[in-house]
Amino acid sequence: MVIYILYLTIAFVIATVIGAVSIPRIVKLANSLHLYDLPNSRKVHKLPIPRLGGVAFLPAVVIAIAVIAAFNERLEMFPLLKGVAPQHYIAYIAGAMMLYILGIYDDVHGVGYKVKFLVQIFSAFLLCVSGLWIANMDNIFYIQHLPYWIGMPLTVLFIVYVTNAMNLIDGIDGLASGLSTISCGVSMVLCIMTEKYLLAMLATSFIGVLLAFFSYNVYGRKNKVFMGDAGSLTLGYTLSFVILHFWQKNPVWNPYFHNVGIVLLSTLVIPMLDVVRVMMSRLRDGRNPFLPDKNHIHHKLMRTGLSGRQTMVTILALSIFVIMVNYFVSSYLSQTLMVLLDVLLFFLMHYVINIFIMRYENKNGIEYNRTF
């Protein structure tokens, strides 16, 4: 295990260094090509900002893992590939590369949502073909094992759902990268405890490059950069890939962690449920559910008078709170009750946020526009 901790540390360092070195150069290239995210009425920032920061993510992670895996296989020092289904990772690399290329093209030229959905669906389908699909609901809502003709479409829907949730939550500095870092941190711990070593290394490597990006995205001045779709799409795809390994045929059990599937899923409760809430709001108002607006949770928090950074910190704190609640109740509640509890916590958050919005806007003479 000491060797493995050393591997994780080296992978983290490699990904961090690649991110820290490459991102300023990506910013310089974006500036020279005038590839900016321009401000408009829907966006929070006021100045043009380069948007290719996520270009560094996938290469940094692949290089970090490949270096460690090649070194380990040569010396045979640790069973790094224990329990690994190679076809899952081959499908993951193929799907992630497709989304990565799509994201870069979207950041440079723009892509319609229909094309995005088609590529996302095909990338998700690749994981199903490799044998990675939701085969066991672990008695959530009294559903146990799923046949492939239900599990595979459900898996495609889940992957597309998570991928877009991460893409849509990327609205203010540090939010998508912060939530992803928290999710990867929990994933790393759960994967180590359940001996999913290569998955743990994947999560650790992403933490490294995400922290490098976070420093430029939140604290950068000359080198400030946005993630862009190249980063958010591959992030969402990766997180769904990790989570799916906890919903296979055999439930994962560990004496220190109960209901690990829901605990891991709770790391993405805020972006996932926020997508549903926003789309329901758009449909209620007779608008296209796929067209953007300013009704996401970060937009609502900023309507209470919080700054962008305060909003980011608040949402990250709420995410950690939800994860901790799920962890502490996991030994006492069924997974069905945990799911219902997460939904209840989410709507309580928005109820409280709406109260603060109403108070702030009434105090400042702003006409209050009730939101769902």
XYZ file of C-alpha atoms in Angstrom:
372
model
C 0.000 0.000 0.000
C 2.942 2.346 0.639
C 3.976 1.864 -2.986
C 0.447 2.665 -4.133
C 0.282 5.871 -2.065
C 3.589 6.833 -3.697
C 2.048 6.134 -7.121
C -0.935 8.329 -6.324
C 1.351 11.118 -5.161
C 3.486 10.921 -8.299
C 0.389 10.874 -10.555
C -0.987 13.889 -8.695
C 2.298 15.776 -9.047
C 2.669 14.953 -12.759
C -0.892 16.083 -13.568
C -0.499 19.243 -11.463
C 2.797 20.195 -13.073
C 1.493 19.574 -16.606
C -1.553 21.691 -15.820
C 0.460 24.480 -14.218
C 2.932 24.603 -17.114
C 0.485 24.196 -19.993
C -2.396 26.457 -18.931
C -0.460 29.771 -19.172
C 0.692 28.758 -22.644
C -2.870 27.867 -23.595
C -3.935 31.324 -22.400
C -1.230 32.913 -24.526
C -2.383 30.933 -27.586
C -6.042 31.820 -26.941
C -5.125 35.497 -26.658
C -3.164 35.431 -29.903
C -6.080 33.783 -31.723
C -8.690 35.974 -29.968
C -10.528 32.931 -28.614
C -12.497 34.647 -25.875
C -15.646 34.006 -23.913
C -17.362 37.330 -24.544
C -19.609 38.887 -21.871
C -23.343 39.188 -22.486
C -26.570 39.660 -20.536
C -26.589 36.003 -19.399
C -22.974 35.802 -18.224
C -21.422 37.056 -15.018
C -18.014 38.257 -16.250
C -17.591 41.758 -17.680
C -14.417 41.346 -19.761
C -13.432 38.912 -22.557
C -11.697 35.877 -21.022
C -9.847 33.020 -22.808
C -11.903 29.812 -22.593
C -9.570 26.935 -23.421
C -8.329 26.025 -19.922
C -9.947 22.577 -20.114
C -7.706 21.654 -23.049
C -5.043 20.741 -20.463
C -7.226 18.270 -18.535
C -7.337 15.032 -20.502
C -3.711 15.057 -21.765
C -2.384 15.733 -18.251
C -4.397 12.883 -16.756
C -3.596 10.370 -19.514
C 0.136 11.149 -19.336
C 0.195 10.855 -15.524
C -1.580 7.487 -15.494
C 0.347 6.108 -18.476
C 3.717 6.922 -16.880
C 2.788 5.192 -13.601
C 1.131 2.211 -15.298
C 4.084 1.616 -17.639
C 6.584 1.897 -14.781
C 4.572 -0.423 -12.546
C 3.993 -3.072 -15.206
C 7.698 -3.131 -15.991
C 8.729 -3.629 -12.362
C 5.599 -5.528 -11.230
C 5.608 -3.744 -7.877
C 1.848 -3.354 -7.235
C -1.364 -4.964 -8.566
C -2.450 -1.687 -10.101
C -4.649 -3.389 -12.692
C -6.370 -5.647 -10.137
C -10.017 -6.084 -11.038
C -9.646 -3.898 -14.127
C -11.686 -4.617 -17.245
C -9.400 -3.250 -20.007
C -12.311 -2.809 -22.414
C -13.934 -0.321 -20.022
C -10.884 1.938 -20.091
C -10.420 1.614 -23.836
C -14.041 2.688 -24.323
C -13.543 5.516 -21.816
C -10.500 6.881 -23.657
C -12.359 6.718 -26.981
C -15.448 8.459 -25.597
C -13.463 11.046 -23.661
C -11.393 11.882 -26.750
C -14.545 12.376 -28.812
C -15.968 14.779 -26.242
C -12.601 16.472 -25.849
C -12.371 17.176 -29.595
C -16.022 18.246 -29.689
C -15.386 20.594 -26.765
C -12.379 22.206 -28.419
C -14.314 22.720 -31.651
C -17.226 24.192 -29.693
C -14.912 26.542 -27.798
C -13.388 27.754 -31.071
C -16.285 27.731 -33.545
C -19.429 26.813 -31.622
C -21.584 23.680 -31.931
C -25.379 23.317 -31.748
C -26.898 21.378 -28.866
C -28.220 18.661 -31.217
C -24.704 17.767 -32.388
C -23.496 17.796 -28.783
C -26.226 15.372 -27.759
C -25.437 12.999 -30.626
C -21.738 12.824 -29.718
C -22.549 12.469 -26.009
C -24.999 9.642 -26.698
C -22.480 7.789 -28.876
C -19.711 8.253 -26.271
C -22.033 6.894 -23.580
C -23.025 3.988 -25.803
C -19.358 3.002 -26.129
C -19.176 2.393 -22.373
C -22.307 0.229 -22.537
C -20.843 -1.825 -25.386
C -17.718 -2.372 -23.279
C -19.915 -3.944 -20.587
C -20.101 -0.971 -18.220
C -23.759 -0.277 -17.536
C -26.173 0.000 -14.614
C -26.974 -3.610 -13.818
C -27.905 -3.310 -10.147
C -30.077 -0.602 -8.543
C -29.382 -2.088 -5.096
C -33.074 -2.025 -4.162
C -33.607 1.706 -4.791
C -37.363 2.134 -5.095
C -37.540 -1.678 -4.753
C -35.583 -2.192 -7.994
C -32.753 -4.708 -7.862
C -31.165 -6.193 -10.993
C -31.797 -4.640 -14.392
C -31.765 -6.472 -17.735
C -29.451 -5.032 -20.364
C -32.316 -3.657 -22.461
C -33.244 -1.377 -19.537
C -29.826 -0.900 -17.952
C -28.052 0.219 -21.132
C -30.504 2.992 -22.150
C -30.617 4.098 -18.499
C -26.807 4.245 -18.473
C -26.701 6.333 -21.661
C -29.249 8.712 -20.124
C -27.230 8.923 -16.901
C -23.929 9.683 -18.674
C -25.483 12.347 -20.899
C -27.267 13.782 -17.851
C -24.110 14.072 -15.715
C -22.021 15.373 -18.632
C -24.478 18.189 -19.300
C -24.956 18.918 -15.602
C -21.241 19.657 -15.257
C -21.299 21.693 -18.460
C -24.224 23.838 -17.292
C -22.948 24.427 -13.738
C -19.778 25.996 -15.169
C -21.085 29.550 -14.829
C -18.790 31.298 -12.334
C -15.105 31.079 -11.441
C -14.107 27.954 -9.553
C -17.547 26.355 -9.387
C -17.326 23.446 -11.854
C -13.669 22.761 -11.008
C -14.394 23.000 -7.261
C -17.373 20.633 -7.385
C -15.411 18.227 -9.593
C -12.441 18.287 -7.214
C -14.720 17.427 -4.293
C -16.336 14.605 -6.283
C -12.937 13.271 -7.381
C -11.699 13.417 -3.779
C -14.605 11.307 -2.523
C -14.201 8.983 -5.518
C -10.521 8.523 -4.747
C -11.231 7.499 -1.140
C -14.043 5.111 -2.074
C -12.008 3.556 -4.884
C -9.045 2.951 -2.587
C -11.280 1.393 0.075
C -12.902 -0.896 -2.511
C -9.576 -1.713 -4.216
C -10.409 -0.004 -7.495
C -6.855 1.228 -7.815
C -6.770 2.471 -11.404
C -10.016 4.405 -10.879
C -8.502 5.989 -7.774
C -5.502 7.077 -9.830
C -7.809 8.554 -12.476
C -9.580 10.607 -9.795
C -6.274 11.659 -8.195
C -4.812 12.806 -11.502
C -7.895 14.892 -12.217
C -7.596 16.488 -8.779
C -4.061 17.564 -9.662
C -4.897 19.234 -12.968
C -8.110 20.715 -11.546
C -6.212 22.398 -8.716
C -3.769 23.860 -11.227
C -6.688 25.161 -13.300
C -8.489 26.463 -10.202
C -5.552 28.705 -9.307
C -5.608 30.385 -12.743
C -9.404 30.470 -13.031
C -10.068 31.993 -9.592
C -6.869 33.866 -8.737
C -5.329 34.501 -12.136
C -4.993 38.011 -13.441
C -2.895 38.063 -16.596
C -3.388 34.309 -17.008
C -7.063 34.090 -16.068
C -8.853 31.434 -18.082
C -12.211 29.658 -18.286
C -12.627 25.892 -18.512
C -14.631 25.759 -21.719
C -16.505 22.751 -23.057
C -13.292 20.787 -23.665
C -12.907 20.634 -19.897
C -16.504 20.434 -18.647
C -17.586 17.703 -21.086
C -14.635 15.429 -20.310
C -15.088 16.101 -16.589
C -18.744 15.076 -16.612
C -17.983 12.006 -18.702
C -15.166 10.974 -16.369
C -17.229 11.412 -13.200
C -20.071 9.339 -14.654
C -17.521 6.682 -15.700
C -16.239 6.397 -12.123
C -19.722 6.347 -10.561
C -20.906 3.596 -12.928
C -18.344 1.187 -11.461
C -20.340 1.280 -8.216
C -23.580 0.250 -9.941
C -22.518 -3.050 -11.453
C -23.966 -6.522 -10.867
C -22.358 -7.085 -7.480
C -22.989 -4.403 -4.826
C -19.812 -2.884 -3.384
C -19.450 -3.562 0.345
C -16.924 -2.222 2.802
C -17.111 -2.194 6.622
C -16.299 1.541 6.666
C -18.711 2.602 3.921
C -22.350 1.667 3.455
C -24.469 2.524 0.419
C -21.354 3.783 -1.365
C -23.194 4.219 -4.660
C -25.481 6.896 -3.214
C -22.692 8.498 -1.181
C -20.662 8.903 -4.377
C -23.688 10.078 -6.339
C -24.363 12.702 -3.653
C -21.181 14.512 -4.698
C -23.074 15.621 -7.823
C -26.505 16.230 -6.268
C -26.391 20.016 -6.698
C -25.489 20.166 -10.434
C -27.674 17.159 -11.296
C -30.835 18.357 -9.557
C -30.230 21.934 -10.659
C -30.481 20.827 -14.305
C -33.880 19.230 -13.614
C -35.117 22.304 -11.744
C -34.000 24.710 -14.482
C -35.539 22.647 -17.280
C -38.826 22.303 -15.379
C -38.847 26.072 -14.898
C -38.282 26.670 -18.626
C -41.022 24.223 -19.600
C -43.404 25.830 -17.113
C -42.766 29.208 -18.739
C -43.225 27.786 -22.250
C -39.558 28.187 -23.215
C -37.156 25.821 -24.965
C -35.619 23.718 -22.148
C -32.256 23.644 -23.962
C -31.836 27.406 -24.389
C -29.747 29.154 -21.692
C -31.027 31.585 -19.072
C -29.986 33.015 -15.682
C -31.877 30.691 -13.367
C -29.132 28.311 -12.250
C -28.320 28.049 -8.571
C -25.268 30.315 -8.887
C -27.350 32.995 -10.624
C -29.933 32.794 -7.851
C -27.337 33.085 -5.086
C -25.859 36.173 -6.738
C -29.356 37.707 -6.676
C -29.117 37.564 -2.868
C -26.236 40.044 -3.030
C -23.357 37.574 -2.873
C -20.288 38.125 -5.037
C -19.143 35.515 -7.531
C -16.490 34.161 -5.170
C -18.865 34.110 -2.197
C -21.369 32.240 -4.338
C -18.746 29.685 -5.352
C -17.677 29.093 -1.742
C -21.329 28.790 -0.634
C -22.159 26.136 -3.240
C -18.992 24.153 -2.489
C -19.855 24.277 1.227
C -23.411 23.105 0.479
C -22.024 20.239 -1.600
C -19.731 19.128 1.231
C -22.677 19.384 3.652
C -24.830 17.122 1.454
C -22.002 14.578 1.137
C -21.431 14.534 4.906
C -25.151 14.074 5.576
C -25.245 11.162 3.130
C -22.192 9.560 4.699
C -23.505 9.811 8.272
C -27.005 8.515 7.428
C -25.745 5.754 5.102
C -25.549 3.263 7.984
C -29.111 3.948 9.102
C -31.204 4.726 6.000
C -31.942 2.705 2.909
C -30.714 4.025 -0.422
C -34.282 4.942 -1.358
C -34.611 7.156 1.718
C -31.180 8.646 1.017
C -32.279 9.640 -2.491
C -35.461 11.221 -1.124
C -33.424 12.997 1.553
C -31.103 14.484 -1.085
C -34.066 15.777 -3.087
C -35.571 17.269 0.077
C -32.280 18.971 1.024
C -31.981 20.416 -2.481
C -35.453 21.945 -2.443
C -34.937 23.270 1.079
C -31.813 25.043 -0.201
C -33.814 26.752 -2.934
C -36.634 27.644 -0.551
C -34.140 29.431 1.694
C -32.384 31.041 -1.294
C -35.733 32.374 -2.566
C -36.404 33.972 0.826
C -33.038 35.745 0.753
C -33.606 36.858 -2.861
C -36.974 38.348 -1.945
C -35.525 40.188 1.066
C -32.546 41.544 -0.872
C -34.544 42.698 -3.906
C -37.322 44.254 -1.820
C -34.716 46.075 0.257
C -33.053 47.457 -2.873
C -36.273 48.406 -4.677
C -35.963 45.623 -7.248
C -39.119 43.984 -8.493
C -39.055 40.450 -7.156
C -39.328 37.776 -9.835
C -40.281 34.527 -8.155
C -38.251 31.546 -9.384
C -38.714 27.843 -8.910
